[in-house]
Coordinates of N, CA and C in Angstrom, one line a residue:
E226 N 22.4 12.2 11.3 CA 23.7 12.0 11.4 C 24.1 10.8 11.8
Q227 N 23.6 9.7 13.0 CA 23.5 8.7 13.4 C 23.8 7.6 12.4
L228 N 22.8 7.3 11.7 CA 22.5 6.6 10.9 C 24.0 6.8 9.7
F229 N 24.7 7.5 9.5 CA 25.7 7.9 8.4 C 26.7 7.5 9.5
A230 N 27.1 8.0 11.0 CA 28.2 7.8 11.5 C 28.2 5.7 11.6
E231 N 26.9 5.4 12.0 CA 27.0 3.8 11.7 C 27.4 3.1 10.6
L232 N 27.6 4.0 9.3 CA 27.3 3.3 8.1 C 29.0 3.9 8.0
G233 N 29.5 4.4 8.5 CA 31.1 4.9 8.3 C 31.1 5.7 7.1
I234 N 30.1 6.9 7.0 CA 30.0 7.6 5.7 C 30.0 9.2 6.6
A235 N 30.6 10.1 6.0 CA 30.6 11.3 6.4 C 29.6 11.9 5.3
P236 N 28.4 12.4 5.7 CA 27.4 13.2 4.9 C 27.7 14.2 4.4
V237 N 26.8 14.5 3.2 CA 27.1 16.0 2.6 C 25.7 16.5 3.1
I238 N 25.8 17.3 3.4 CA 24.9 18.2 4.3 C 24.5 19.4 3.7
T239 N 23.0 19.4 3.4 CA 22.6 20.4 2.3 C 21.4 21.1 2.5
P240 N 21.2 22.8 3.3 CA 20.1 23.1 3.3 C 19.1 23.2 2.0
L241 N 18.1 22.8 2.6 CA 16.8 23.2 1.1 C 15.5 23.8 1.7
G242 N 15.6 24.8 1.8 CA 14.6 25.7 2.8 C 13.8 24.9 4.0
A243 N 12.9 24.3 3.7 CA 12.4 23.9 5.0 C 12.7 22.2 5.6
L244 N 13.7 21.9 4.5 CA 14.2 20.6 4.5 C 15.5 20.7 4.7
T245 N 16.5 19.3 5.4 CA 18.1 19.4 5.1 C 18.1 18.1 4.1
R246 N 19.3 18.0 3.6 CA 19.5 16.5 3.0 C 20.8 16.3 3.3
Y247 N 20.9 15.1 3.8 CA 22.3 14.4 4.1 C 22.4 13.5 3.1
S248 N 23.3 13.4 2.4 CA 23.6 12.5 1.1 C 25.1 11.7 1.3
G249 N 25.1 10.5 1.2 CA 25.9 9.8 0.7 C 26.1 8.8 -0.2
P250 N 27.1 7.9 -0.7 CA 27.0 7.1 -1.9 C 25.7 6.4 -1.7
A251 N 24.6 6.4 -2.4 CA 23.7 5.4 -2.7 C 22.5 5.7 -1.4
I252 N 22.9 7.0 -1.0 CA 21.5 7.1 0.3 C 21.3 8.9 0.3
D253 N 20.0 8.8 0.4 CA 20.0 10.6 0.5 C 18.6 10.9 2.0
I254 N 18.8 11.1 2.6 CA 18.0 11.3 4.1 C 17.7 12.8 3.8
Y255 N 16.1 12.9 4.2 CA 15.6 14.8 3.6 C 15.0 14.2 5.5
Q256 N 15.4 15.4 6.4 CA 14.9 16.0 7.5 C 14.2 17.4 7.6
G257 N 12.8 17.3 7.9 CA 12.2 18.4 8.0 C 10.8 17.9 8.0
D258 N 10.1 18.8 7.5 CA 8.4 18.6 7.1 C 8.5 18.1 6.0
I259 N 7.3 16.7 5.8 CA 7.1 15.8 4.5 C 6.6 16.5 3.6
F260 N 5.5 17.5 3.9 CA 4.7 18.4 3.4 C 5.7 19.2 2.3
A261 N 6.9 19.4 2.7 CA 7.7 20.5 2.0 C 8.7 19.6 1.0
L262 N 8.4 18.4 0.8 CA 9.0 17.7 0.0 C 8.6 17.6 -1.2
D263 N 9.0 17.5 -2.4 CA 8.3 17.3 -3.4 C 8.9 15.9 -4.5
Q264 N 8.5 16.1 -5.5 CA 8.9 14.7 -6.2 C 10.2 15.1 -7.0
E265 N 10.2 16.3 -7.5 CA 11.1 17.0 -8.3 C 12.5 17.3 -7.2
T266 N 12.3 17.5 -6.1 CA 13.4 17.4 -5.1 C 14.0 15.9 -4.8
L267 N 12.9 15.0 -4.0 CA 13.1 13.7 -4.0 C 13.6 13.0 -5.0
G268 N 13.5 13.3 -6.3 CA 14.0 12.3 -7.2 C 13.3 11.0 -7.2
P269 N 14.1 9.9 -7.8 CA 13.2 8.6 -8.1 C 13.8 7.8 -6.6
V270 N 12.4 7.1 -6.6 CA 12.5 6.2 -5.2 C 12.4 5.2 -5.5
D271 N 13.0 3.8 -5.2 CA 12.7 2.6 -4.9 C 11.8 2.0 -4.3
A272 N 11.5 2.4 -3.1 CA 10.9 1.6 -2.2 C 10.7 2.6 -0.9
V273 N 9.8 2.5 -0.2 CA 9.5 3.5 1.0 C 9.1 2.2 2.2
Y274 N 10.0 2.6 3.5 CA 10.1 2.0 4.7 C 9.5 2.8 5.9
D275 N 8.2 2.7 6.0 CA 7.8 3.6 7.2 C 7.2 2.6 8.1
R276 N 8.4 3.0 9.0 CA 8.6 2.2 10.2 C 7.8 2.6 11.3
A277 N 7.8 4.1 11.2 CA 6.9 5.1 12.4 C 6.3 6.2 12.1
A278 N 6.4 6.6 10.7 CA 6.0 7.7 10.3 C 4.5 8.2 10.4
L279 N 3.6 7.0 9.6 CA 2.4 7.1 9.8 C 1.5 7.3 11.3
V280 N 2.4 6.0 11.9 CA 1.6 6.1 13.0 C 1.8 7.5 14.5
A281 N 2.8 8.1 13.6 CA 3.5 9.4 14.4 C 2.3 10.6 14.2
L282 N 1.2 10.3 13.3 CA 0.6 11.6 13.1 C -1.0 10.9 13.4
P283 N -1.4 12.5 13.7 CA -2.7 12.3 14.1 C -3.7 12.1 12.9
E284 N -4.8 11.3 12.9 CA -6.0 11.3 11.9 C -6.0 11.9 11.0
P285 N -6.2 13.5 11.1 CA -6.1 14.5 9.9 C -5.1 14.3 9.2
M286 N -4.1 14.3 9.9 CA -2.5 14.6 9.3 C -2.6 13.3 8.3
R287 N -2.8 12.2 8.8 CA -2.6 11.4 8.1 C -3.2 11.0 6.5
R288 N -4.3 11.6 6.9 CA -5.2 11.8 5.3 C -4.6 12.5 4.3
R289 N -3.9 13.1 4.8 CA -2.8 14.3 4.0 C -1.3 13.2 3.5
Y290 N -0.7 12.7 4.7 CA 0.3 12.3 4.2 C 0.4 11.0 3.7
A291 N -0.5 10.1 3.5 CA -0.5 9.2 2.5 C -0.8 9.3 0.7
P292 N -2.1 10.2 0.7 CA -1.8 10.7 -0.8 C -0.3 11.2 -1.0
H293 N 0.1 12.2 -0.1 CA 1.2 12.8 -0.4 C 2.6 12.0 -0.6
L294 N 2.5 10.8 0.1 CA 3.7 10.2 0.2 C 3.3 9.6 -1.3
A295 N 2.3 8.7 -1.8 CA 2.1 8.4 -3.4 C 2.4 9.1 -3.9
E296 N 2.4 10.4 -4.2 CA 2.8 11.3 -5.0 C 4.0 11.3 -5.2
I297 N 4.7 11.9 -4.3 CA 6.5 12.2 -4.3 C 7.1 11.0 -4.7
T298 N 6.4 10.1 -4.5 CA 7.5 8.7 -4.7 C 7.1 8.0 -5.9
G299 N 6.1 8.5 -6.6 CA 5.9 8.1 -7.8 C 4.9 6.4 -7.3
S300 N 4.5 6.7 -5.9 CA 3.6 5.3 -6.2 C 4.7 4.2 -5.6
A301 N 5.6 4.5 -5.4 CA 6.7 3.4 -5.0 C 6.0 2.2 -4.3
P302 N 6.6 1.0 -3.9 CA 5.9 0.0 -3.2 C 6.9 0.5 -1.7
Q303 N 5.6 0.4 -0.5 CA 5.7 0.8 0.5 C 5.8 -0.6 1.8
L304 N 6.6 -0.8 2.4 CA 6.1 -1.5 3.6 C 5.9 -0.8 4.9
L305 N 4.8 -1.2 5.5 CA 4.6 0.1 6.1 C 3.9 -1.1 7.3
L306 N 4.5 -0.3 8.8 CA 4.4 -0.6 10.2 C 3.4 0.0 10.7
C307 N 2.5 -0.5 11.4 CA 1.3 0.2 12.1 C 0.8 -0.5 13.5
F308 N 0.5 0.4 14.2 CA 0.2 -0.2 15.6 C -1.7 -0.3 15.8
T309 N -2.1 -1.4 16.1 CA -3.8 -1.3 17.0 C -3.9 -1.7 17.9
Y310 N -4.2 -0.8 18.8 CA -4.7 -0.8 20.1 C -5.6 0.0 20.7
D311 N -6.4 -0.1 21.9 CA -7.1 0.6 21.9 C -6.8 1.8 22.6
Q312 N -7.1 2.9 22.0 CA -6.9 4.3 22.0 C -7.1 5.1 22.7
S313 N -8.0 4.5 23.9 CA -8.6 5.4 24.8 C -7.6 5.1 25.8
L314 N -6.7 4.0 26.0 CA -6.0 3.6 27.4 C -5.1 4.7 27.0
V315 N -4.2 4.7 25.5 CA -2.8 5.7 25.7 C -3.3 6.8 24.4
D316 N -2.9 8.0 24.4 CA -3.3 9.0 23.8 C -2.8 8.9 22.4
G317 N -1.2 8.3 22.4 CA -0.7 8.6 21.4 C 0.2 9.5 21.5
P318 N 0.9 9.7 20.4 CA 1.6 9.1 19.3 C 2.5 7.8 20.1
P319 N 2.8 6.6 19.9 CA 2.1 6.6 18.5 C 0.7 6.1 18.4
F320 N -0.2 6.5 17.5 CA -1.7 6.7 17.2 C -2.2 5.3 16.8
S321 N -3.0 4.6 17.0 CA -3.6 3.1 16.9 C -3.9 3.7 15.6
V322 N -3.3 2.7 14.0 CA -4.2 2.9 13.1 C -4.9 1.7 12.5
S323 N -6.2 1.7 12.4 CA -6.6 0.5 12.1 C -6.5 -0.3 10.9
P324 N -6.9 -1.4 10.8 CA -6.4 -2.1 9.5 C -7.5 -1.8 8.2
E325 N -8.9 -1.3 9.2 CA -10.0 -0.4 7.9 C -9.4 0.8 7.3
E326 N -8.9 1.7 8.4 CA -8.0 3.1 8.0 C -6.9 2.6 7.0
T327 N -6.1 1.8 7.2 CA -4.7 1.5 6.2 C -5.4 0.9 5.0
H328 N -6.2 0.1 4.9 CA -6.5 -0.2 3.7 C -7.5 1.3 3.0
A329 N -8.0 2.0 3.8 CA -8.9 3.4 3.1 C -7.8 4.0 2.5
L330 N -6.6 4.4 3.4 CA -5.6 5.1 3.1 C -5.3 5.0 2.0
Y331 N -4.5 3.4 1.8 CA -3.5 3.1 0.8 C -4.3 2.3 -0.5
Q332 N -5.5 2.0 -0.2 CA -6.5 1.2 -1.5 C -6.8 2.2 -2.8
D333 N -6.4 3.4 -2.6 CA -7.4 4.2 -3.1 C -6.2 5.0 -3.4
R334 N -6.4 5.8 -4.9 CA -5.4 6.7 -5.5 C -6.1 7.9 -5.7
Y335 N -5.2 8.8 -5.3 CA -5.9 10.5 -5.0 C -5.0 11.4 -6.0
V336 N -5.6 12.4 -6.4 CA -5.0 13.3 -7.2 C -5.5 14.6 -6.5
R337 N -4.4 16.1 -6.6 CA -4.9 17.1 -6.1 C -5.5 18.2 -6.7
T338 N -6.7 18.4 -6.8 CA -6.9 19.3 -7.1 C -7.5 20.6 -6.1
P339 N -7.7 22.0 -6.8 CA -7.7 22.8 -6.3 C -8.8 23.0 -5.1
D340 N -9.3 22.0 -4.9 CA -10.5 21.8 -3.8 C -9.8 20.6 -3.2
G341 N -8.6 20.3 -3.0 CA -8.3 19.3 -2.4 C -7.9 18.0 -2.6
W342 N -7.6 16.8 -2.2 CA -7.1 15.3 -2.6 C -8.5 15.1 -3.1
K343 N -9.1 13.9 -4.2 CA -9.8 13.6 -4.6 C -9.5 12.1 -4.9
I344 N -10.1 10.9 -4.7 CA -10.0 10.0 -5.3 C -10.1 10.0 -6.9
A345 N -8.8 9.7 -7.5 CA -8.7 9.0 -8.6 C -8.8 7.9 -9.1
H346 N -8.3 6.9 -8.3 CA -8.6 5.3 -8.5 C -8.9 4.6 -7.2
T347 N -9.4 3.4 -7.9 CA -9.6 2.6 -6.2 C -9.6 1.3 -7.1
G348 N -9.1 0.3 -6.2 CA -9.3 -1.0 -6.3 C -8.3 -2.1 -6.5
Y349 N -6.9 -1.6 -6.5 CA -5.9 -2.1 -6.4 C -5.4 -2.9 -5.1
R350 N -4.8 -3.9 -5.1 CA -4.6 -4.8 -3.6 C -2.9 -4.6 -3.1
R351 N -3.2 -4.5 -1.9 CA -1.9 -4.7 -1.2 C -1.9 -5.7 -0.3
T352 N -0.6 -6.1 0.5 CA -0.5 -7.0 1.3 C -0.7 -6.5 2.6
F353 N -1.4 -6.8 3.5 CA -1.3 -6.5 5.0 C -1.0 -7.7 6.0
E354 N -0.1 -7.0 6.9 CA 0.0 -8.0 8.3 C -0.1 -7.3 9.1
Q355 N -1.0 -8.1 10.3 CA -0.7 -7.6 11.6 C -0.7 -8.4 12.6
S356 N 0.1 -7.6 13.5 CA 0.6 -8.3 15.0 C 0.0 -7.8 15.8
Y357 N 0.5 -8.8 16.9 CA -0.6 -8.7 18.4 C 0.7 -9.1 19.4
S358 N 0.4 -8.2 20.4 CA 1.1 -8.6 21.8 C 0.9 -9.9 22.5
L359 N 1.9 -10.6 22.6 CA 1.8 -11.7 23.1 C 1.3 -11.5 24.8
D360 N 1.3 -10.5 25.4 CA 0.9 -10.5 27.0 C -0.4 -10.4 27.0
D361 N -1.2 -10.6 25.6 CA -2.8 -10.3 26.5 C -3.4 -11.4 25.1
L362 N -2.4 -12.1 24.7 CA -3.0 -13.5 23.9 C -4.3 -13.8 24.1
P363 N -4.4 -13.9 26.0 CA -5.9 -15.0 26.0 C -6.9 -14.1 25.8
S364 N -6.9 -12.7 25.0 CA -8.4 -12.4 25.1 C -8.4 -11.8 23.5
M365 N -7.3 -12.5 22.8 CA -7.1 -11.9 21.2 C -8.3 -12.8 20.6
K366 N -9.2 -12.6 19.5 CA -10.4 -13.2 18.7 C -9.9 -12.4 17.4
I367 N -9.7 -13.6 16.3 CA -9.9 -12.9 14.9 C -11.2 -13.4 13.9
G368 N -11.9 -12.4 13.5 CA -13.4 -13.4 13.1 C -13.2 -13.3 11.2
G369 N -13.3 -13.7 10.6 CA -13.4 -13.4 9.2 C -14.7 -13.2 8.3
P370 N -14.7 -13.5 7.1 CA -16.2 -13.1 6.4 C -16.9 -14.0 6.7
G371 N -18.1 -14.2 7.4 CA -19.1 -15.2 7.4 C -18.9 -16.1 8.8
T372 N -19.4 -16.7 8.9 CA -19.1 -17.6 10.4 C -18.2 -18.9 10.1
A373 N -17.9 -19.1 9.0 CA -17.0 -20.0 8.9 C -15.6 -19.9 9.4
T374 N -15.0 -18.5 9.0 CA -13.5 -18.0 9.8 C -14.0 -17.3 11.1
Y375 N -13.5 -18.4 12.1 CA -13.3 -17.6 13.6 C -12.4 -18.3 14.3
A376 N -11.4 -17.5 15.0 CA -10.7 -18.2 15.7 C -10.5 -17.4 17.0
S377 N -10.6 -18.3 18.0 CA -10.4 -17.7 19.4 C -9.8 -18.6 20.2
T378 N -9.1 -17.6 21.5 CA -8.2 -18.1 22.4 C -8.8 -18.8 23.6
E379 N -10.3 -18.3 23.8 CA -11.4 -19.1 24.9 C -11.5 -20.0 24.8

């Protein structure tokens, strides 16, 4: 409701079982359990902006979330923001999601089977960006493939 107030739009609010849809001109927001949302209810999707959904979920739920999101959005392009930090320092959420986990979740295509999600395709490319806190810059190290690519602040 806050977004619609900021946009100066009075939303049409529609209960949809476990979900609530807030609609306005050229915008639909669904509130509720994302796993209760299907492609038919959602309709066509141009793009996905995931600012804090993936990092709010514990690891087992992230493995369900990524393929479900691809399924209901028709694999629409995504802008995904993640945090990477020493998870032993803070329990989360937000949870630390490593680049390796992000690659595993988003490089593969999954298909739902009676036995659960299975990899249907792998190998397409994504662009990833990683950010670091400047508060701890002296300890930052970046390593690359082989010994030729290495940067350190030490």
